[in-house]
Amino acid sequence: MLGVLFCIFCILCVILGFCINKLMSGRNGDLEYEMQEGAPEEIPQVGFPPLHAVNLSELRKKEPEFSSGRFIKWGRELFWQFANASEEWEIEPIRPYLTEGFYRSCQNRCQDLQKRGVKIVYEQRIEQNIAITGYRVQNQQEYLAMALQVYITFAMIDVRTGRRVDGKRSTSRHMKYELEFMRQTAGDMPDMVRGGCCPHCGAPVENDRQERCSYCREKLIFEPKTENCNWLLGKCTEKRYE
């Protein structure tokens, strides 16, 4: 009798162990899937070339208070606001920080996406490196180049159906974005409209001696410049790493 009970007990233990193992395997599978979806350590490894920061001693001679760290932080935030315009079809909030030519180009792109009924949705954005990589003075204009190396996952969404365009899955890429900022040379602008733009319509003001805005014709009020306010984003190019 005791032997029969012992055998039954062993069988129950085996069955219980099997059930627990299956349950834990299912949970581990879920955790593994979540890691593949979003964890940085699961990103396919690509050898990003190093970014070489430029020597800014020439700029600091004219503007001793210039801070690379603060400029990078400001430029990074502006870049992602620019990228988000593809999701919102709206470039106006950052118009004061874009050159007129670049603003028109971005506006046309947003209008094209809107006509097609498509949005670009970024599902994952992980920055790898960021640096100021260039500085030059040309024709009374200063230019700063900043580069970002980013791992992104995005999808083209049909706003009418909420589905990916053509049923395609999300696209993942390793990218390098190169941003070029410009302004009048620091020595030529003791005073400037705050933000380098018209406070009435948001259009860029590229001549600090203007009395009225070239676009809305409102009178401009000049105030002491603030940090980074006179830099305008004039170009953004991208390179895909294979």
CSV table of C-alpha atoms in Angstrom, one decimal:
chain,number,residue,atom,x,y,z
A,1,MET,CA,0.0,0.0,0.0
A,2,LEU,CA,2.8,2.4,0.9
A,3,GLY,CA,4.6,1.5,-2.3
A,4,VAL,CA,1.5,2.4,-4.4
A,5,LEU,CA,1.1,5.7,-2.6
A,6,PHE,CA,4.8,6.5,-3.1
A,7,CYS,CA,4.5,5.8,-6.9
A,8,ILE,CA,1.4,8.1,-7.1
A,9,PHE,CA,3.3,10.8,-5.3
A,10,CYS,CA,6.3,10.5,-7.7
A,11,ILE,CA,4.0,10.7,-10.7
A,12,LEU,CA,2.3,13.9,-9.3
A,13,CYS,CA,5.7,15.5,-8.7
A,14,VAL,CA,6.7,14.8,-12.3
A,15,ILE,CA,3.5,16.3,-13.7
A,16,LEU,CA,3.8,19.3,-11.5
A,17,GLY,CA,7.4,19.9,-12.5
A,18,PHE,CA,6.5,19.6,-16.2
A,19,CYS,CA,3.8,22.3,-15.8
A,20,ILE,CA,6.0,24.7,-13.9
A,21,ASN,CA,8.7,24.3,-16.5
A,22,LYS,CA,6.3,25.1,-19.3
A,23,LEU,CA,5.0,28.1,-17.5
A,24,MET,CA,8.5,29.5,-16.9
A,25,SER,CA,9.5,28.8,-20.4
A,26,GLY,CA,6.5,30.9,-21.6
A,27,ARG,CA,7.5,33.8,-19.4
A,28,ASN,CA,11.1,33.7,-20.5
A,29,GLY,CA,10.0,33.7,-24.0
A,30,ASP,CA,7.9,36.9,-23.4
A,31,LEU,CA,10.9,38.5,-21.7
A,32,GLU,CA,13.2,37.6,-24.6
A,33,TYR,CA,10.7,39.1,-27.1
A,34,GLU,CA,10.5,42.3,-25.1
A,35,MET,CA,14.3,42.6,-25.1
A,36,GLN,CA,14.4,42.1,-28.8
A,37,GLU,CA,11.8,44.8,-29.3
A,38,GLY,CA,13.3,47.6,-27.2
A,39,ALA,CA,16.5,46.9,-25.3
A,40,PRO,CA,19.7,48.7,-26.5
A,41,GLU,CA,21.8,45.6,-26.0
A,42,GLU,CA,19.8,43.8,-28.7
A,43,ILE,CA,20.6,46.4,-31.4
A,44,PRO,CA,22.5,44.8,-34.3
A,45,GLN,CA,26.1,45.8,-34.0
A,46,VAL,CA,27.5,48.1,-36.6
A,47,GLY,CA,30.9,49.7,-36.3
A,48,PHE,CA,30.2,53.4,-36.1
A,49,PRO,CA,33.3,55.4,-37.2
A,50,PRO,CA,34.5,57.7,-34.5
A,51,LEU,CA,33.4,61.3,-34.6
A,52,HIS,CA,36.2,63.8,-34.4
A,53,ALA,CA,35.4,67.0,-32.5
A,54,VAL,CA,36.7,70.2,-34.1
A,55,ASN,CA,39.0,72.7,-32.3
A,56,LEU,CA,36.9,75.7,-31.5
A,57,SER,CA,39.6,78.0,-30.3
A,58,GLU,CA,39.0,80.4,-33.2
A,59,LEU,CA,35.3,80.8,-32.2
A,60,ARG,CA,36.1,81.2,-28.5
A,61,LYS,CA,38.5,84.1,-29.3
A,62,LYS,CA,35.5,86.0,-30.5
A,63,GLU,CA,32.9,84.5,-28.1
A,64,PRO,CA,34.7,83.3,-24.9
A,65,GLU,CA,31.4,82.3,-23.3
A,66,PHE,CA,30.6,79.8,-26.0
A,67,SER,CA,30.0,76.3,-24.6
A,68,SER,CA,30.2,73.2,-26.8
A,69,GLY,CA,28.2,71.2,-24.3
A,70,ARG,CA,25.3,73.6,-24.2
A,71,PHE,CA,25.3,74.1,-27.9
A,72,ILE,CA,25.2,70.3,-28.5
A,73,LYS,CA,22.3,69.9,-26.0
A,74,TRP,CA,20.4,72.7,-27.8
A,75,GLY,CA,21.2,71.4,-31.3
A,76,ARG,CA,20.2,67.9,-30.3
A,77,GLU,CA,16.8,69.0,-29.0
A,78,LEU,CA,16.3,71.0,-32.2
A,79,PHE,CA,17.2,68.0,-34.4
A,80,TRP,CA,14.6,65.8,-32.8
A,81,GLN,CA,11.9,68.5,-33.0
A,82,PHE,CA,12.8,68.7,-36.7
A,83,ALA,CA,12.5,64.9,-37.0
A,84,ASN,CA,9.1,64.9,-35.2
A,85,ALA,CA,7.8,67.3,-37.9
A,86,SER,CA,7.4,64.2,-40.1
A,87,GLU,CA,5.0,62.7,-37.6
A,88,GLU,CA,3.0,65.9,-36.9
A,89,TRP,CA,3.1,67.4,-40.5
A,90,GLU,CA,4.0,70.6,-38.6
A,91,ILE,CA,7.2,72.6,-39.0
A,92,GLU,CA,6.0,76.0,-37.8
A,93,PRO,CA,7.0,75.6,-34.1
A,94,ILE,CA,10.7,75.5,-35.1
A,95,ARG,CA,10.6,78.0,-37.9
A,96,PRO,CA,12.4,80.7,-35.9
A,97,TYR,CA,15.5,78.3,-35.8
A,98,LEU,CA,15.7,77.5,-39.5
A,99,THR,CA,17.0,79.5,-42.4
A,100,GLU,CA,14.4,80.6,-44.8
A,101,GLY,CA,15.5,78.2,-47.5
A,102,PHE,CA,15.6,75.2,-45.2
A,103,TYR,CA,12.3,76.1,-43.8
A,104,ARG,CA,10.7,76.1,-47.2
A,105,SER,CA,12.2,72.7,-48.0
A,106,CYS,CA,10.9,71.2,-44.8
A,107,GLN,CA,7.5,72.8,-45.3
A,108,ASN,CA,7.3,71.2,-48.8
A,109,ARG,CA,8.2,67.8,-47.4
A,110,CYS,CA,5.5,68.0,-44.7
A,111,GLN,CA,2.9,69.1,-47.3
A,112,ASP,CA,3.9,66.2,-49.5
A,113,LEU,CA,3.5,63.7,-46.7
A,114,GLN,CA,0.1,65.3,-45.8
A,115,LYS,CA,-1.2,65.0,-49.4
A,116,ARG,CA,-0.2,61.4,-49.5
A,117,GLY,CA,-1.9,60.7,-46.1
A,118,VAL,CA,1.4,59.3,-44.7
A,119,LYS,CA,3.2,59.9,-41.4
A,120,ILE,CA,6.7,58.7,-40.5
A,121,VAL,CA,6.5,57.3,-37.0
A,122,TYR,CA,9.8,56.7,-35.0
A,123,GLU,CA,9.4,53.7,-32.8
A,124,GLN,CA,12.9,53.6,-31.4
A,125,ARG,CA,15.7,56.2,-31.4
A,126,ILE,CA,18.9,55.5,-29.7
A,127,GLU,CA,21.8,58.0,-29.9
A,128,GLN,CA,25.3,56.5,-30.1
A,129,ASN,CA,27.6,59.6,-30.6
A,130,ILE,CA,27.3,63.3,-31.0
A,131,ALA,CA,29.9,66.0,-31.6
A,132,ILE,CA,30.6,69.4,-33.2
A,133,THR,CA,32.7,68.4,-36.2
A,134,GLY,CA,33.3,71.6,-38.1
A,135,TYR,CA,33.6,75.4,-37.9
A,136,ARG,CA,34.3,77.9,-40.6
A,137,VAL,CA,33.8,81.6,-41.5
A,138,GLN,CA,32.9,82.5,-45.1
A,139,ASN,CA,31.5,85.7,-46.6
A,140,GLN,CA,30.7,87.2,-43.1
A,141,GLN,CA,28.8,84.1,-42.1
A,142,GLU,CA,29.9,81.5,-39.5
A,143,TYR,CA,29.1,77.9,-39.9
A,144,LEU,CA,29.0,75.1,-37.3
A,145,ALA,CA,28.7,71.4,-38.2
A,146,MET,CA,27.3,68.9,-35.8
A,147,ALA,CA,27.0,65.1,-36.4
A,148,LEU,CA,24.8,62.5,-34.7
A,149,GLN,CA,25.1,58.8,-35.0
A,150,VAL,CA,21.8,57.2,-34.3
A,151,TYR,CA,20.0,53.8,-34.4
A,152,ILE,CA,16.4,54.3,-35.4
A,153,THR,CA,13.4,52.1,-36.1
A,154,PHE,CA,10.6,53.8,-38.0
A,155,ALA,CA,7.4,53.0,-40.0
A,156,MET,CA,5.5,54.7,-42.7
A,157,ILE,CA,1.9,54.9,-41.5
A,158,ASP,CA,-1.3,55.4,-43.5
A,159,VAL,CA,-3.3,57.8,-41.4
A,160,ARG,CA,-6.6,56.6,-42.8
A,161,THR,CA,-6.1,53.0,-41.8
A,162,GLY,CA,-3.5,53.3,-39.1
A,163,ARG,CA,-1.5,50.6,-40.8
A,164,ARG,CA,2.0,50.5,-42.2
A,165,VAL,CA,2.2,51.5,-45.9
A,166,ASP,CA,2.1,48.5,-48.2
A,167,GLY,CA,1.9,46.2,-45.2
A,168,LYS,CA,5.7,46.5,-44.7
A,169,ARG,CA,7.3,45.9,-41.3
A,170,SER,CA,9.2,48.6,-39.4
A,171,THR,CA,12.6,49.6,-40.9
A,172,SER,CA,15.7,49.7,-38.7
A,173,ARG,CA,18.8,51.7,-39.7
A,174,HIS,CA,22.1,52.9,-38.3
A,175,MET,CA,22.3,56.5,-39.4
A,176,LYS,CA,24.6,59.5,-39.3
A,177,TYR,CA,22.9,62.9,-39.5
A,178,GLU,CA,25.0,66.0,-40.3
A,179,LEU,CA,23.6,69.4,-39.3
A,180,GLU,CA,24.9,72.7,-40.5
A,181,PHE,CA,24.1,75.8,-38.5
A,182,MET,CA,24.9,79.4,-39.6
A,183,ARG,CA,24.8,82.9,-38.4
A,184,GLN,CA,26.3,86.3,-39.1
A,185,THR,CA,29.8,86.6,-37.7
A,186,ALA,CA,29.7,87.3,-33.9
A,187,GLY,CA,31.6,90.6,-34.3
A,188,ASP,CA,29.0,91.9,-36.7
A,189,MET,CA,26.0,91.5,-34.4
A,190,PRO,CA,26.2,93.3,-31.1
A,191,ASP,CA,22.4,93.3,-31.0
A,192,MET,CA,19.9,91.0,-32.6
A,193,VAL,CA,16.2,90.2,-32.6
A,194,ARG,CA,15.7,87.6,-29.9
A,195,GLY,CA,15.9,84.1,-31.5
A,196,GLY,CA,17.2,85.5,-34.8
A,197,CYS,CA,13.6,85.8,-36.0
A,198,CYS,CA,10.7,88.1,-36.3
A,199,PRO,CA,8.7,88.1,-33.1
A,200,HIS,CA,5.5,88.6,-35.1
A,201,CYS,CA,5.6,86.0,-37.9
A,202,GLY,CA,8.6,83.8,-37.0
A,203,ALA,CA,10.5,84.5,-40.2
A,204,PRO,CA,14.3,84.5,-39.9
A,205,VAL,CA,16.0,87.9,-39.6
A,206,GLU,CA,19.4,87.6,-41.3
A,207,ASN,CA,20.3,91.3,-41.3
A,208,ASP,CA,20.6,92.9,-37.8
A,209,ARG,CA,20.1,96.4,-39.3
A,210,GLN,CA,16.6,95.7,-40.6
A,211,GLU,CA,13.9,98.0,-39.3
A,212,ARG,CA,11.0,95.9,-40.5
A,213,CYS,CA,10.5,92.2,-41.2
A,214,SER,CA,10.9,91.3,-44.9
A,215,TYR,CA,7.8,89.0,-44.8
A,216,CYS,CA,5.1,90.6,-42.5
A,217,ARG,CA,6.5,94.2,-42.6
A,218,GLU,CA,6.1,94.5,-38.8
A,219,LYS,CA,8.6,96.7,-36.9
A,220,LEU,CA,11.5,94.8,-35.4
A,221,ILE,CA,12.5,95.3,-31.8
A,222,PHE,CA,16.2,94.7,-31.2
A,223,GLU,CA,17.3,93.2,-27.9
A,224,PRO,CA,20.7,91.9,-26.5
A,225,LYS,CA,21.5,88.5,-28.0
A,226,THR,CA,21.2,85.4,-25.9
A,227,GLU,CA,23.2,82.1,-26.0
A,228,ASN,CA,22.7,80.2,-29.3
A,229,CYS,CA,19.8,82.4,-30.3
A,230,ASN,CA,21.4,83.6,-33.5
A,231,TRP,CA,22.3,80.2,-34.9
A,232,LEU,CA,19.9,78.9,-37.6
A,233,LEU,CA,19.8,75.4,-38.9
A,234,GLY,CA,20.3,75.5,-42.6
A,235,LYS,CA,21.0,72.0,-43.7
A,236,CYS,CA,20.5,68.4,-42.6
A,237,THR,CA,22.0,65.5,-44.5
A,238,GLU,CA,21.9,61.8,-43.7
A,239,LYS,CA,24.1,58.8,-44.3
A,240,ARG,CA,23.2,55.2,-43.8
A,241,TYR,CA,25.7,52.8,-42.3
A,242,GLU,CA,25.4,49.3,-43.8
